[in-house]
């Protein structure tokens, strides 16, 4: 086998590998989109109201500078509430949708 044939064989193998990776990526795309849907919706809401988001971030920054311990306390509480709701939703199969 000469150099040209070896390069063509290597190229064909690499193209085959790329095609397999693309098909795996396309197959996993839907699962990834389902997992990140809630985060994406939250980001879309924040981007829908940029003035309110900027104002809220400013107020939060001023509050954090004046009372950092309270901010940490409330962030821990919020994280605890969110974790509890996530646990209830995932493990106990409770439907928390308000729209229904």
PDB file of N, CA and C in Angstrom, residues 3-83:
ATOM      1  N   UNK A   3       1.600   5.540  -0.080  1.00  0.00           N
ATOM      2  CA  UNK A   3       1.209   6.641   0.810  1.00  0.00           C
ATOM      3  C   UNK A   3      -0.174   7.192   0.479  1.00  0.00           C
ATOM      4  N   UNK A   4      -0.458   7.318  -0.765  1.00  0.00           N
ATOM      5  CA  UNK A   4      -1.747   7.894  -1.178  1.00  0.00           C
ATOM      6  C   UNK A   4      -2.900   7.015  -0.723  1.00  0.00           C
ATOM      7  N   UNK A   5      -2.779   5.731  -0.913  1.00  0.00           N
ATOM      8  CA  UNK A   5      -3.837   4.813  -0.480  1.00  0.00           C
ATOM      9  C   UNK A   5      -3.975   4.820   1.043  1.00  0.00           C
ATOM     10  N   UNK A   6      -2.858   4.916   1.741  1.00  0.00           N
ATOM     11  CA  UNK A   6      -2.907   4.968   3.211  1.00  0.00           C
ATOM     12  C   UNK A   6      -3.628   6.231   3.678  1.00  0.00           C
ATOM     13  N   UNK A   7      -3.333   7.364   3.025  1.00  0.00           N
ATOM     14  CA  UNK A   7      -4.021   8.614   3.379  1.00  0.00           C
ATOM     15  C   UNK A   7      -5.505   8.531   3.085  1.00  0.00           C
ATOM     16  N   UNK A   8      -5.859   7.951   1.951  1.00  0.00           N
ATOM     17  CA  UNK A   8      -7.281   7.813   1.607  1.00  0.00           C
ATOM     18  C   UNK A   8      -8.004   6.905   2.597  1.00  0.00           C
ATOM     19  N   UNK A   9      -7.340   5.834   3.017  1.00  0.00           N
ATOM     20  CA  UNK A   9      -7.938   4.937   4.000  1.00  0.00           C
ATOM     21  C   UNK A   9      -8.125   5.644   5.341  1.00  0.00           C
ATOM     22  N   UNK A  10      -7.092   6.380   5.754  1.00  0.00           N
ATOM     23  CA  UNK A  10      -7.178   7.127   7.014  1.00  0.00           C
ATOM     24  C   UNK A  10      -8.280   8.181   6.946  1.00  0.00           C
ATOM     25  N   UNK A  11      -8.384   8.849   5.816  1.00  0.00           N
ATOM     26  CA  UNK A  11      -9.421   9.864   5.622  1.00  0.00           C
ATOM     27  C   UNK A  11     -10.803   9.232   5.686  1.00  0.00           C
ATOM     28  N   UNK A  12     -10.976   8.100   5.066  1.00  0.00           N
ATOM     29  CA  UNK A  12     -12.266   7.407   5.075  1.00  0.00           C
ATOM     30  C   UNK A  12     -12.637   6.978   6.495  1.00  0.00           C
ATOM     31  N   UNK A  13     -11.670   6.484   7.249  1.00  0.00           N
ATOM     32  CA  UNK A  13     -11.936   6.090   8.630  1.00  0.00           C
ATOM     33  C   UNK A  13     -12.318   7.294   9.491  1.00  0.00           C
ATOM     34  N   UNK A  14     -11.617   8.408   9.301  1.00  0.00           N
ATOM     35  CA  UNK A  14     -11.937   9.618  10.062  1.00  0.00           C
ATOM     36  C   UNK A  14     -13.321  10.159   9.698  1.00  0.00           C
ATOM     37  N   UNK A  15     -13.655  10.130   8.410  1.00  0.00           N
ATOM     38  CA  UNK A  15     -14.981  10.587   7.994  1.00  0.00           C
ATOM     39  C   UNK A  15     -16.081   9.698   8.567  1.00  0.00           C
ATOM     40  N   UNK A  16     -15.826   8.404   8.633  1.00  0.00           N
ATOM     41  CA  UNK A  16     -16.782   7.476   9.226  1.00  0.00           C
ATOM     42  C   UNK A  16     -16.961   7.768  10.718  1.00  0.00           C
ATOM     43  N   UNK A  17     -15.850   8.029  11.407  1.00  0.00           N
ATOM     44  CA  UNK A  17     -15.909   8.358  12.833  1.00  0.00           C
ATOM     45  C   UNK A  17     -16.681   9.657  13.065  1.00  0.00           C
ATOM     46  N   UNK A  18     -16.451  10.649  12.227  1.00  0.00           N
ATOM     47  CA  UNK A  18     -17.165  11.919  12.331  1.00  0.00           C
ATOM     48  C   UNK A  18     -18.655  11.715  12.112  1.00  0.00           C
ATOM     49  N   UNK A  19     -19.021  10.898  11.152  1.00  0.00           N
ATOM     50  CA  UNK A  19     -20.441  10.624  10.891  1.00  0.00           C
ATOM     51  C   UNK A  19     -21.096   9.945  12.084  1.00  0.00           C
ATOM     52  N   UNK A  20     -20.391   9.017  12.724  1.00  0.00           N
ATOM     53  CA  UNK A  20     -20.933   8.358  13.916  1.00  0.00           C
ATOM     54  C   UNK A  20     -21.114   9.350  15.056  1.00  0.00           C
ATOM     55  N   UNK A  21     -20.129  10.231  15.264  1.00  0.00           N
ATOM     56  CA  UNK A  21     -20.229  11.228  16.330  1.00  0.00           C
ATOM     57  C   UNK A  21     -21.392  12.186  16.079  1.00  0.00           C
ATOM     58  N   UNK A  22     -21.587  12.573  14.830  1.00  0.00           N
ATOM     59  CA  UNK A  22     -22.705  13.465  14.504  1.00  0.00           C
ATOM     60  C   UNK A  22     -24.049  12.806  14.770  1.00  0.00           C
ATOM     61  N   UNK A  23     -24.161  11.530  14.432  1.00  0.00           N
ATOM     62  CA  UNK A  23     -25.432  10.846  14.671  1.00  0.00           C
ATOM     63  C   UNK A  23     -25.691  10.682  16.174  1.00  0.00           C
ATOM     64  N   UNK A  24     -24.640  10.418  16.971  1.00  0.00           N
ATOM     65  CA  UNK A  24     -24.801  10.333  18.421  1.00  0.00           C
ATOM     66  C   UNK A  24     -25.199  11.685  18.998  1.00  0.00           C
ATOM     67  N   UNK A  25     -24.583  12.741  18.500  1.00  0.00           N
ATOM     68  CA  UNK A  25     -24.898  14.080  18.965  1.00  0.00           C
ATOM     69  C   UNK A  25     -26.342  14.453  18.639  1.00  0.00           C
ATOM     70  N   UNK A  26     -26.787  14.122  17.460  1.00  0.00           N
ATOM     71  CA  UNK A  26     -28.168  14.393  17.079  1.00  0.00           C
ATOM     72  C   UNK A  26     -29.140  13.580  17.927  1.00  0.00           C
ATOM     73  N   UNK A  27     -28.772  12.369  18.270  1.00  0.00           N
ATOM     74  CA  UNK A  27     -29.639  11.539  19.096  1.00  0.00           C
ATOM     75  C   UNK A  27     -29.757  12.054  20.522  1.00  0.00           C
ATOM     76  N   UNK A  28     -28.680  12.618  21.055  1.00  0.00           N
ATOM     77  CA  UNK A  28     -28.689  13.122  22.426  1.00  0.00           C
ATOM     78  C   UNK A  28     -29.210  14.548  22.531  1.00  0.00           C
ATOM     79  N   UNK A  29     -29.439  15.202  21.424  1.00  0.00           N
ATOM     80  CA  UNK A  29     -29.871  16.597  21.417  1.00  0.00           C
ATOM     81  C   UNK A  29     -31.209  16.774  22.123  1.00  0.00           C
ATOM     82  N   UNK A  30     -32.164  15.929  21.822  1.00  0.00           N
ATOM     83  CA  UNK A  30     -33.500  16.064  22.395  1.00  0.00           C
ATOM     84  C   UNK A  30     -33.468  15.865  23.907  1.00  0.00           C
ATOM     85  N   UNK A  31     -32.700  14.900  24.374  1.00  0.00           N
ATOM     86  CA  UNK A  31     -32.598  14.674  25.815  1.00  0.00           C
ATOM     87  C   UNK A  31     -31.974  15.889  26.503  1.00  0.00           C
ATOM     88  N   UNK A  32     -30.973  16.489  25.882  1.00  0.00           N
ATOM     89  CA  UNK A  32     -30.336  17.677  26.453  1.00  0.00           C
ATOM     90  C   UNK A  32     -31.322  18.843  26.516  1.00  0.00           C
ATOM     91  N   UNK A  33     -32.093  19.030  25.449  1.00  0.00           N
ATOM     92  CA  UNK A  33     -33.068  20.121  25.429  1.00  0.00           C
ATOM     93  C   UNK A  33     -34.157  19.923  26.479  1.00  0.00           C
ATOM     94  N   UNK A  34     -34.555  18.691  26.720  1.00  0.00           N
ATOM     95  CA  UNK A  34     -35.560  18.423  27.752  1.00  0.00           C
ATOM     96  C   UNK A  34     -35.014  18.711  29.137  1.00  0.00           C
ATOM     97  N   UNK A  35     -33.748  18.377  29.370  1.00  0.00           N
ATOM     98  CA  UNK A  35     -33.150  18.602  30.684  1.00  0.00           C
ATOM     99  C   UNK A  35     -32.964  20.083  30.984  1.00  0.00           C
ATOM    100  N   UNK A  36     -32.689  20.891  29.975  1.00  0.00           N
ATOM    101  CA  UNK A  36     -32.400  22.308  30.186  1.00  0.00           C
ATOM    102  C   UNK A  36     -33.594  23.215  29.884  1.00  0.00           C
ATOM    103  N   UNK A  37     -34.768  22.661  29.671  1.00  0.00           N
ATOM    104  CA  UNK A  37     -35.924  23.464  29.283  1.00  0.00           C
ATOM    105  C   UNK A  37     -36.325  24.467  30.356  1.00  0.00           C
ATOM    106  N   UNK A  38     -36.333  24.078  31.623  1.00  0.00           N
ATOM    107  CA  UNK A  38     -36.752  25.004  32.674  1.00  0.00           C
ATOM    108  C   UNK A  38     -35.765  26.156  32.810  1.00  0.00           C
ATOM    109  N   UNK A  39     -34.483  25.862  32.718  1.00  0.00           N
ATOM    110  CA  UNK A  39     -33.475  26.919  32.789  1.00  0.00           C
ATOM    111  C   UNK A  39     -33.606  27.866  31.602  1.00  0.00           C
ATOM    112  N   UNK A  40     -33.822  27.320  30.415  1.00  0.00           N
ATOM    113  CA  UNK A  40     -33.987  28.149  29.223  1.00  0.00           C
ATOM    114  C   UNK A  40     -35.198  29.055  29.347  1.00  0.00           C
ATOM    115  N   UNK A  41     -36.299  28.529  29.872  1.00  0.00           N
ATOM    116  CA  UNK A  41     -37.492  29.354  30.050  1.00  0.00           C
ATOM    117  C   UNK A  41     -37.240  30.479  31.032  1.00  0.00           C
ATOM    118  N   UNK A  42     -36.512  30.197  32.107  1.00  0.00           N
ATOM    119  CA  UNK A  42     -36.173  31.248  33.072  1.00  0.00           C
ATOM    120  C   UNK A  42     -35.317  32.330  32.447  1.00  0.00           C
ATOM    121  N   UNK A  43     -34.352  31.935  31.635  1.00  0.00           N
ATOM    122  CA  UNK A  43     -33.511  32.923  30.954  1.00  0.00           C
ATOM    123  C   UNK A  43     -34.319  33.753  29.969  1.00  0.00           C
ATOM    124  N   UNK A  44     -35.264  33.127  29.296  1.00  0.00           N
ATOM    125  CA  UNK A  44     -36.104  33.869  28.357  1.00  0.00           C
ATOM    126  C   UNK A  44     -36.960  34.906  29.073  1.00  0.00           C
ATOM    127  N   UNK A  45     -37.463  34.555  30.255  1.00  0.00           N
ATOM    128  CA  UNK A  45     -38.246  35.516  31.028  1.00  0.00           C
ATOM    129  C   UNK A  45     -37.373  36.700  31.437  1.00  0.00           C
ATOM    130  N   UNK A  46     -36.148  36.424  31.892  1.00  0.00           N
ATOM    131  CA  UNK A  46     -35.249  37.509  32.274  1.00  0.00           C
ATOM    132  C   UNK A  46     -34.895  38.396  31.083  1.00  0.00           C
ATOM    133  N   UNK A  47     -34.741  37.796  29.921  1.00  0.00           N
ATOM    134  CA  UNK A  47     -34.409  38.577  28.736  1.00  0.00           C
ATOM    135  C   UNK A  47     -35.619  39.326  28.186  1.00  0.00           C
ATOM    136  N   UNK A  48     -36.803  38.867  28.525  1.00  0.00           N
ATOM    137  CA  UNK A  48     -38.019  39.527  28.059  1.00  0.00           C
ATOM    138  C   UNK A  48     -38.205  40.881  28.736  1.00  0.00           C
ATOM    139  N   UNK A  49     -37.732  40.986  29.980  1.00  0.00           N
ATOM    140  CA  UNK A  49     -37.860  42.224  30.750  1.00  0.00           C
ATOM    141  C   UNK A  49     -36.481  42.714  31.172  1.00  0.00           C
ATOM    142  N   UNK A  50     -35.703  43.275  30.250  1.00  0.00           N
ATOM    143  CA  UNK A  50     -34.330  43.651  30.597  1.00  0.00           C
ATOM    144  C   UNK A  50     -34.244  44.803  31.602  1.00  0.00           C
ATOM    145  N   UNK A  51     -35.171  45.748  31.555  1.00  0.00           N
ATOM    146  CA  UNK A  51     -35.116  46.867  32.493  1.00  0.00           C
ATOM    147  C   UNK A  51     -35.396  46.395  33.915  1.00  0.00           C
ATOM    148  N   UNK A  52     -36.376  45.516  34.068  1.00  0.00           N
ATOM    149  CA  UNK A  52     -36.675  45.001  35.396  1.00  0.00           C
ATOM    150  C   UNK A  52     -35.541  44.122  35.914  1.00  0.00           C
ATOM    151  N   UNK A  53     -34.942  43.352  35.038  1.00  0.00           N
ATOM    152  CA  UNK A  53     -33.823  42.501  35.435  1.00  0.00           C
ATOM    153  C   UNK A  53     -32.641  43.345  35.899  1.00  0.00           C
ATOM    154  N   UNK A  54     -32.343  44.404  35.150  1.00  0.00           N
ATOM    155  CA  UNK A  54     -31.232  45.286  35.533  1.00  0.00           C
ATOM    156  C   UNK A  54     -31.530  45.992  36.850  1.00  0.00           C
ATOM    157  N   UNK A  55     -32.767  46.457  37.019  1.00  0.00           N
ATOM    158  CA  UNK A  55     -33.135  47.129  38.266  1.00  0.00           C
ATOM    159  C   UNK A  55     -33.055  46.156  39.446  1.00  0.00           C
ATOM    160  N   UNK A  56     -33.555  44.949  39.264  1.00  0.00           N
ATOM    161  CA  UNK A  56     -33.488  43.944  40.322  1.00  0.00           C
ATOM    162  C   UNK A  56     -32.057  43.589  40.685  1.00  0.00           C
ATOM    163  N   UNK A  57     -31.210  43.472  39.679  1.00  0.00           N
ATOM    164  CA  UNK A  57     -29.801  43.163  39.940  1.00  0.00           C
ATOM    165  C   UNK A  57     -29.137  44.308  40.694  1.00  0.00           C
ATOM    166  N   UNK A  58     -29.490  45.532  40.349  1.00  0.00           N
ATOM    167  CA  UNK A  58     -28.934  46.685  41.057  1.00  0.00           C
ATOM    168  C   UNK A  58     -29.363  46.731  42.511  1.00  0.00           C
ATOM    169  N   UNK A  59     -30.657  46.503  42.752  1.00  0.00           N
ATOM    170  CA  UNK A  59     -31.160  46.492  44.128  1.00  0.00           C
ATOM    171  C   UNK A  59     -30.502  45.373  44.920  1.00  0.00           C
ATOM    172  N   UNK A  60     -30.368  44.215  44.317  1.00  0.00           N
ATOM    173  CA  UNK A  60     -29.722  43.084  44.985  1.00  0.00           C
ATOM    174  C   UNK A  60     -28.260  43.390  45.301  1.00  0.00           C
ATOM    175  N   UNK A  61     -27.564  44.072  44.396  1.00  0.00           N
ATOM    176  CA  UNK A  61     -26.162  44.422  44.635  1.00  0.00           C
ATOM    177  C   UNK A  61     -26.029  45.405  45.793  1.00  0.00           C
ATOM    178  N   UNK A  62     -26.901  46.401  45.842  1.00  0.00           N
ATOM    179  CA  UNK A  62     -26.860  47.368  46.945  1.00  0.00           C
ATOM    180  C   UNK A  62     -27.178  46.666  48.260  1.00  0.00           C
ATOM    181  N   UNK A  63     -28.171  45.810  48.258  1.00  0.00           N
ATOM    182  CA  UNK A  63     -28.549  45.077  49.461  1.00  0.00           C
ATOM    183  C   UNK A  63     -27.401  44.172  49.921  1.00  0.00           C
ATOM    184  N   UNK A  64     -26.723  43.551  48.958  1.00  0.00           N
ATOM    185  CA  UNK A  64     -25.610  42.666  49.297  1.00  0.00           C
ATOM    186  C   UNK A  64     -24.449  43.446  49.898  1.00  0.00           C
ATOM    187  N   UNK A  65     -24.237  44.654  49.449  1.00  0.00           N
ATOM    188  CA  UNK A  65     -23.166  45.469  50.013  1.00  0.00           C
ATOM    189  C   UNK A  65     -23.499  45.950  51.422  1.00  0.00           C
ATOM    190  N   UNK A  66     -24.764  46.220  51.666  1.00  0.00           N
ATOM    191  CA  UNK A  66     -25.153  46.753  52.975  1.00  0.00           C
ATOM    192  C   UNK A  66     -25.342  45.648  54.011  1.00  0.00           C
ATOM    193  N   UNK A  67     -25.900  44.520  53.611  1.00  0.00           N
ATOM    194  CA  UNK A  67     -26.197  43.432  54.554  1.00  0.00           C
ATOM    195  C   UNK A  67     -25.805  42.077  53.955  1.00  0.00           C
ATOM    196  N   UNK A  68     -24.525  41.779  53.896  1.00  0.00           N
ATOM    197  CA  UNK A  68     -24.100  40.525  53.250  1.00  0.00           C
ATOM    198  C   UNK A  68     -24.557  39.272  53.995  1.00  0.00           C
ATOM    199  N   UNK A  69     -24.631  39.334  55.316  1.00  0.00           N
ATOM    200  CA  UNK A  69     -25.052  38.148  56.064  1.00  0.00           C
ATOM    201  C   UNK A  69     -26.509  37.820  55.805  1.00  0.00           C
ATOM    202  N   UNK A  70     -27.353  38.836  55.730  1.00  0.00           N
ATOM    203  CA  UNK A  70     -28.770  38.581  55.446  1.00  0.00           C
ATOM    204  C   UNK A  70     -28.942  38.000  54.050  1.00  0.00           C
ATOM    205  N   UNK A  71     -28.163  38.502  53.106  1.00  0.00           N
ATOM    206  CA  UNK A  71     -28.243  37.976  51.746  1.00  0.00           C
ATOM    207  C   UNK A  71     -27.861  36.499  51.726  1.00  0.00           C
ATOM    208  N   UNK A  72     -26.796  36.132  52.438  1.00  0.00           N
ATOM    209  CA  UNK A  72     -26.403  34.729  52.501  1.00  0.00           C
ATOM    210  C   UNK A  72     -27.486  33.894  53.178  1.00  0.00           C
ATOM    211  N   UNK A  73     -28.083  34.432  54.239  1.00  0.00           N
ATOM    212  CA  UNK A  73     -29.137  33.718  54.944  1.00  0.00           C
ATOM    213  C   UNK A  73     -30.328  33.460  54.027  1.00  0.00           C
ATOM    214  N   UNK A  74     -30.765  34.487  53.316  1.00  0.00           N
ATOM    215  CA  UNK A  74     -31.917  34.325  52.426  1.00  0.00           C
ATOM    216  C   UNK A  74     -31.598  33.436  51.225  1.00  0.00           C
ATOM    217  N   UNK A  75     -30.349  33.490  50.747  1.00  0.00           N
ATOM    218  CA  UNK A  75     -29.998  32.606  49.629  1.00  0.00           C
ATOM    219  C   UNK A  75     -29.986  31.152  50.089  1.00  0.00           C
ATOM    220  N   UNK A  76     -29.531  30.887  51.316  1.00  0.00           N
ATOM    221  CA  UNK A  76     -29.577  29.525  51.834  1.00  0.00           C
ATOM    222  C   UNK A  76     -31.014  29.052  52.005  1.00  0.00           C
ATOM    223  N   UNK A  77     -31.867  29.930  52.494  1.00  0.00           N
ATOM    224  CA  UNK A  77     -33.276  29.562  52.645  1.00  0.00           C
ATOM    225  C   UNK A  77     -33.906  29.258  51.290  1.00  0.00           C
ATOM    226  N   UNK A  78     -33.620  30.108  50.310  1.00  0.00           N
ATOM    227  CA  UNK A  78     -34.172  29.890  48.971  1.00  0.00           C
ATOM    228  C   UNK A  78     -33.680  28.576  48.387  1.00  0.00           C
ATOM    229  N   UNK A  79     -32.405  28.282  48.582  1.00  0.00           N
ATOM    230  CA  UNK A  79     -31.859  27.024  48.086  1.00  0.00           C
ATOM    231  C   UNK A  79     -32.505  25.833  48.787  1.00  0.00           C
ATOM    232  N   UNK A  80     -32.743  25.962  50.082  1.00  0.00           N
ATOM    233  CA  UNK A  80     -33.410  24.890  50.818  1.00  0.00           C
ATOM    234  C   UNK A  80     -34.827  24.654  50.352  1.00  0.00           C
ATOM    235  N   UNK A  81     -35.557  25.734  50.111  1.00  0.00           N
ATOM    236  CA  UNK A  81     -36.935  25.614  49.615  1.00  0.00           C
ATOM    237  C   UNK A  81     -36.939  24.993  48.228  1.00  0.00           C
ATOM    238  N   UNK A  82     -36.026  25.459  47.370  1.00  0.00           N
ATOM    239  CA  UNK A  82     -35.964  24.916  46.013  1.00  0.00           C
ATOM    240  C   UNK A  82     -35.601  23.422  46.044  1.00  0.00           C
ATOM    241  N   UNK A  83     -34.667  23.050  46.897  1.00  0.00           N
ATOM    242  CA  UNK A  83     -34.279  21.641  47.004  1.00  0.00           C
ATOM    243  C   UNK A  83     -35.428  20.781  47.514  1.00  0.00           C
TER     244      UNK A  83
END
